Amino acid sequence: MQRNYLLSAIVLGGFLCAGMVYVGQSANSALLEMKALERTVTVKGLAEKEVKANIAIWPINFTEVDNNLPKLYETVQLKTDKVVAFLKERGFSDSEITISLPSIEDRQAQGYVDPNVKYRYSAKVNLSVYTSQIDLMLSSRKQMINLVKEGIAIASQDYENRTEFLFTQLNDVKPTMVQEATQNAREVAEKFAKDSESRLGKIKSASQGQFTISDRDSSTPYIKQIRIVSTLTYYLND
C-alpha cells in the first residue's frame, strides 16, 4: 500500500515536471514570437499628380471719377454694360457673371480735401466671372485690351484682383493616388527588408496623410499639383 502510494507520487511528480517543461517551452516560444512581431519598419510613400483647375473666379474691376454724381452713375452703368457685352460675346452666360453694386466715395465728405484732387466722386465697379470654362477664361483675359478702346481702364491683376483657380474634383483622383502612395511605400519597405536580410510582413499600421493642392508655379496658377504622403509600418520576418 505504501509502495503504491509512493509510486503514484513519483508518477504524478513526473507529469508535473513534464508539464512545467512544456509550459516553459511554450512560454519561451511565445516570447520569441512576440519579439519577432516587434520588428517593424516605418516608411513613407509619396504620390504626386498635376491637374488642370476646373473652376476659375475672375474679378474684373474698374474705377470712374466725376464731379457730377448722376453723370457718374450713368457712366458706370454704360461701361458696366459694355464689359458684360464683351463677356457674353466671348461665350460666358448670365449665370457665370456677377455684378456688385458700385462703391461710391465722396472725397469732400472726409473733412480734409486734398487740393490736388480734381474729382469729388469716385466709383469702383466690381464684376466677377465664376466659370468652369478655363480655356475660354484664359483667352478672354488676354483680349481685355479691347475694352481700352471703349474707354474702360480695367484694374491690373494685382494681389487683390488676381484670378483664383480651384480644383474641386479631388475625390476623382483620391483612390488612384492613395494606391500609388501605398505602392511607393511598399517598394521602399521591401528594399529595406532585403538590405537587412529580412522578409516584409503584413502592415501593422497605416496613415493616409492629407492631400495638398498648390499651384505648380506662379506663371501657370491654373495648373495644380496634388500631393499626398502616406505613412505605413510593416512587420519584418526572418
Short mmCIF file of C-alpha atoms in Angstrom, two decimals:
data_model
loop_
_atom_site.label_atom_id
_atom_site.label_comp_id
_atom_site.label_asym_id
_atom_site.label_seq_id
_atom_site.Cartn_x
_atom_site.Cartn_y
_atom_site.Cartn_z
CA MET A 1 0.00 0.00 0.00
CA GLN A 2 2.76 2.33 0.98
CA ARG A 3 4.71 1.32 -2.14
CA ASN A 4 1.67 2.02 -4.37
CA TYR A 5 1.29 5.47 -2.79
CA LEU A 6 4.97 6.20 -3.35
CA LEU A 7 4.77 5.02 -6.96
CA SER A 8 1.73 7.22 -7.61
CA ALA A 9 3.52 10.22 -6.13
CA ILE A 10 6.54 9.62 -8.35
CA VAL A 11 4.35 9.30 -11.48
CA LEU A 12 2.39 12.43 -10.57
CA GLY A 13 5.61 14.33 -9.96
CA GLY A 14 6.90 13.23 -13.33
CA PHE A 15 3.78 14.52 -15.07
CA LEU A 16 4.06 17.81 -13.21
CA CYS A 17 7.69 18.22 -14.22
CA ALA A 18 6.90 17.39 -17.84
CA GLY A 19 4.02 19.85 -17.80
CA MET A 20 6.17 22.60 -16.37
CA VAL A 21 8.82 21.94 -19.01
CA TYR A 22 6.17 22.09 -21.75
CA VAL A 23 4.67 25.28 -20.37
CA GLY A 24 8.11 26.79 -20.10
CA GLN A 25 8.93 25.88 -23.69
CA SER A 26 5.58 27.23 -24.88
CA ALA A 27 6.07 30.48 -22.99
CA ASN A 28 9.58 30.79 -24.39
CA SER A 29 8.28 30.18 -27.91
CA ALA A 30 5.51 32.74 -27.44
CA LEU A 31 8.04 35.25 -26.13
CA LEU A 32 10.22 34.74 -29.17
CA GLU A 33 7.20 35.21 -31.44
CA MET A 34 6.27 38.41 -29.62
CA LYS A 35 9.78 39.74 -30.02
CA ALA A 36 9.67 38.84 -33.70
CA LEU A 37 6.44 40.79 -34.06
CA GLU A 38 8.13 43.82 -32.54
CA ARG A 39 10.49 44.06 -35.51
CA THR A 40 8.98 46.70 -37.77
CA VAL A 41 9.93 49.26 -40.36
CA THR A 42 8.10 52.56 -40.91
CA VAL A 43 8.23 54.10 -44.36
CA LYS A 44 6.58 56.97 -46.24
CA GLY A 45 5.06 56.71 -49.70
CA LEU A 46 4.65 59.73 -51.99
CA ALA A 47 2.20 60.28 -54.82
CA GLU A 48 2.03 63.44 -56.94
CA LYS A 49 -0.24 64.44 -59.81
CA GLU A 50 -0.63 67.53 -61.98
CA VAL A 51 -4.16 68.54 -62.91
CA LYS A 52 -5.83 71.49 -64.55
CA ALA A 53 -8.11 73.66 -62.44
CA ASN A 54 -11.78 73.11 -63.14
CA ILE A 55 -13.09 76.39 -61.66
CA ALA A 56 -11.92 79.97 -62.22
CA ILE A 57 -13.03 83.06 -60.29
CA TRP A 58 -12.09 86.05 -62.41
CA PRO A 59 -12.52 89.53 -60.87
CA ILE A 60 -12.92 92.48 -63.25
CA ASN A 61 -12.63 95.91 -61.65
CA PHE A 62 -12.52 99.46 -62.96
CA THR A 63 -12.84 102.93 -61.45
CA GLU A 64 -14.68 106.02 -62.69
CA VAL A 65 -14.50 109.60 -61.37
CA ASP A 66 -16.65 112.70 -61.86
CA ASN A 67 -17.83 115.83 -60.10
CA ASN A 68 -21.42 115.21 -61.10
CA LEU A 69 -22.91 112.26 -59.22
CA PRO A 70 -25.85 111.48 -61.56
CA LYS A 71 -23.50 111.62 -64.54
CA LEU A 72 -21.09 109.31 -62.73
CA TYR A 73 -23.85 106.73 -62.23
CA GLU A 74 -24.76 106.99 -65.89
CA THR A 75 -21.15 106.43 -66.98
CA VAL A 76 -20.74 103.50 -64.59
CA GLN A 77 -23.88 101.82 -65.93
CA LEU A 78 -22.83 102.36 -69.55
CA LYS A 79 -19.36 100.92 -69.06
CA THR A 80 -20.63 98.02 -66.95
CA ASP A 81 -22.97 97.07 -69.79
CA LYS A 82 -20.04 97.16 -72.20
CA VAL A 83 -17.99 94.82 -70.01
CA VAL A 84 -20.92 92.40 -69.73
CA ALA A 85 -21.44 92.53 -73.51
CA PHE A 86 -17.74 91.78 -74.00
CA LEU A 87 -18.00 88.72 -71.78
CA LYS A 88 -21.15 87.42 -73.47
CA GLU A 89 -19.63 87.86 -76.91
CA ARG A 90 -16.79 85.56 -75.78
CA GLY A 91 -19.25 82.87 -74.69
CA PHE A 92 -19.95 83.44 -70.99
CA SER A 93 -23.55 83.16 -69.78
CA ASP A 94 -25.52 85.40 -67.41
CA SER A 95 -25.26 82.73 -64.69
CA GLU A 96 -21.46 82.97 -64.81
CA ILE A 97 -21.34 86.78 -64.47
CA THR A 98 -21.90 88.59 -61.18
CA ILE A 99 -22.21 92.38 -60.89
CA SER A 100 -21.80 94.03 -57.50
CA LEU A 101 -23.16 97.45 -56.60
CA PRO A 102 -20.56 100.15 -57.31
CA SER A 103 -18.73 101.59 -54.33
CA ILE A 104 -19.08 105.39 -54.35
CA GLU A 105 -16.66 107.62 -52.46
CA ASP A 106 -17.34 111.30 -51.78
CA ARG A 107 -13.90 112.74 -51.23
CA GLN A 108 -15.22 116.04 -49.83
CA ALA A 109 -17.14 114.20 -47.13
CA GLN A 110 -13.89 113.13 -45.48
CA GLY A 111 -13.37 116.52 -43.86
CA TYR A 112 -9.97 117.25 -45.35
CA VAL A 113 -9.94 117.99 -49.08
CA ASP A 114 -6.71 117.47 -50.93
CA PRO A 115 -6.31 120.46 -53.30
CA ASN A 116 -4.72 118.13 -55.84
CA VAL A 117 -7.88 116.01 -56.10
CA LYS A 118 -9.65 117.04 -59.30
CA TYR A 119 -12.82 114.96 -58.99
CA ARG A 120 -15.14 114.84 -55.99
CA TYR A 121 -16.74 111.43 -56.62
CA SER A 122 -15.05 108.11 -57.27
CA ALA A 123 -16.89 104.91 -58.16
CA LYS A 124 -15.28 101.47 -58.01
CA VAL A 125 -17.07 98.83 -60.08
CA ASN A 126 -16.67 95.12 -59.33
CA LEU A 127 -17.69 92.31 -61.64
CA SER A 128 -16.67 88.68 -61.42
CA VAL A 129 -16.85 85.60 -63.61
CA TYR A 130 -17.30 82.22 -61.92
CA THR A 131 -16.80 79.59 -64.59
CA SER A 132 -15.65 76.09 -65.41
CA GLN A 133 -14.58 77.24 -68.89
CA ILE A 134 -10.92 77.64 -68.02
CA ASP A 135 -9.56 77.90 -71.56
CA LEU A 136 -12.22 80.44 -72.52
CA MET A 137 -11.44 82.49 -69.45
CA LEU A 138 -7.69 82.50 -70.22
CA SER A 139 -8.18 83.56 -73.83
CA SER A 140 -10.75 86.23 -72.88
CA ARG A 141 -8.44 87.73 -70.29
CA LYS A 142 -5.83 88.30 -72.99
CA GLN A 143 -8.42 90.22 -75.06
CA MET A 144 -9.31 92.66 -72.28
CA ILE A 145 -7.18 95.25 -74.08
CA ASN A 146 -10.13 95.68 -76.42
CA LEU A 147 -12.05 97.36 -73.60
CA VAL A 148 -9.49 100.15 -73.52
CA LYS A 149 -10.87 101.23 -76.89
CA GLU A 150 -14.20 101.69 -75.11
CA GLY A 151 -12.55 103.96 -72.54
CA ILE A 152 -12.59 101.32 -69.80
CA ALA A 153 -9.37 101.00 -67.81
CA ILE A 154 -9.54 97.55 -66.19
CA ALA A 155 -7.51 97.28 -62.99
CA SER A 156 -4.34 95.22 -63.26
CA GLN A 157 -4.15 91.67 -61.92
CA ASP A 158 -2.50 92.56 -58.62
CA TYR A 159 -2.80 90.57 -55.39
CA GLU A 160 -6.30 91.83 -54.58
CA ASN A 161 -7.56 91.45 -58.15
CA ARG A 162 -5.86 88.21 -59.11
CA THR A 163 -7.83 85.40 -60.70
CA GLU A 164 -8.35 82.42 -58.41
CA PHE A 165 -8.18 78.90 -59.84
CA LEU A 166 -9.68 75.95 -57.99
CA PHE A 167 -9.62 72.18 -58.36
CA THR A 168 -12.77 70.71 -56.81
CA GLN A 169 -12.64 67.15 -58.17
CA LEU A 170 -10.24 65.68 -55.63
CA ASN A 171 -12.50 62.68 -54.97
CA ASP A 172 -12.00 61.59 -58.59
CA VAL A 173 -8.23 61.16 -58.15
CA LYS A 174 -8.04 60.14 -54.48
CA PRO A 175 -8.30 56.33 -54.89
CA THR A 176 -5.58 56.13 -57.55
CA MET A 177 -3.24 58.43 -55.64
CA VAL A 178 -3.68 56.55 -52.36
CA GLN A 179 -2.88 53.32 -54.21
CA GLU A 180 0.24 54.88 -55.75
CA ALA A 181 1.43 56.22 -52.38
CA THR A 182 0.90 52.81 -50.75
CA GLN A 183 2.76 51.04 -53.54
CA ASN A 184 5.60 53.51 -53.30
CA ALA A 185 5.85 52.93 -49.55
CA ARG A 186 5.86 49.14 -50.02
CA GLU A 187 8.70 49.35 -52.55
CA VAL A 188 10.78 51.33 -50.05
CA ALA A 189 9.96 48.85 -47.27
CA GLU A 190 10.82 45.86 -49.45
CA LYS A 191 14.21 47.34 -50.26
CA PHE A 192 14.86 47.94 -46.57
CA ALA A 193 13.84 44.35 -45.73
CA LYS A 194 16.11 42.98 -48.44
CA ASP A 195 19.06 45.08 -47.29
CA SER A 196 18.52 43.88 -43.70
CA GLU A 197 18.20 40.23 -44.84
CA SER A 198 14.58 40.05 -43.71
CA ARG A 199 11.23 39.44 -45.31
CA LEU A 200 8.47 42.02 -45.39
CA GLY A 201 5.44 41.02 -43.37
CA LYS A 202 1.94 42.40 -43.03
CA ILE A 203 1.03 46.02 -42.40
CA LYS A 204 0.98 46.90 -38.71
CA SER A 205 -0.46 50.39 -39.13
CA ALA A 206 -1.13 52.90 -41.89
CA SER A 207 -1.81 56.62 -42.03
CA GLN A 208 -3.13 58.08 -45.25
CA GLY A 209 -1.93 61.62 -44.62
CA GLN A 210 -3.51 64.78 -46.02
CA PHE A 211 -3.92 65.81 -49.62
CA THR A 212 -2.40 69.18 -50.51
CA ILE A 213 -3.22 71.21 -53.62
CA SER A 214 -0.90 74.00 -54.72
CA ASP A 215 -0.04 75.98 -57.84
CA ARG A 216 2.58 74.31 -59.98
CA ASP A 217 4.26 77.71 -60.36
CA SER A 218 3.39 81.41 -60.32
CA SER A 219 3.21 81.62 -64.13
CA THR A 220 0.56 78.92 -64.51
CA PRO A 221 -1.69 79.04 -61.43
CA TYR A 222 -4.37 77.13 -63.36
CA ILE A 223 -2.13 74.04 -63.26
CA LYS A 224 -2.37 72.44 -59.84
CA GLN A 225 -0.09 69.95 -58.15
CA ILE A 226 -1.76 67.43 -55.86
CA ARG A 227 0.41 65.69 -53.30
CA ILE A 228 -0.11 63.04 -50.63
CA VAL A 229 2.34 61.33 -48.28
CA SER A 230 1.19 58.07 -46.67
CA THR A 231 2.95 56.53 -43.66
CA LEU A 232 2.95 52.74 -43.27
CA THR A 233 4.53 50.42 -40.72
CA TYR A 234 5.33 46.82 -41.76
CA TYR A 235 6.36 43.79 -39.73
CA LEU A 236 9.73 42.27 -40.57
CA ASN A 237 10.20 38.49 -40.60
CA ASP A 238 13.39 36.44 -40.64
#
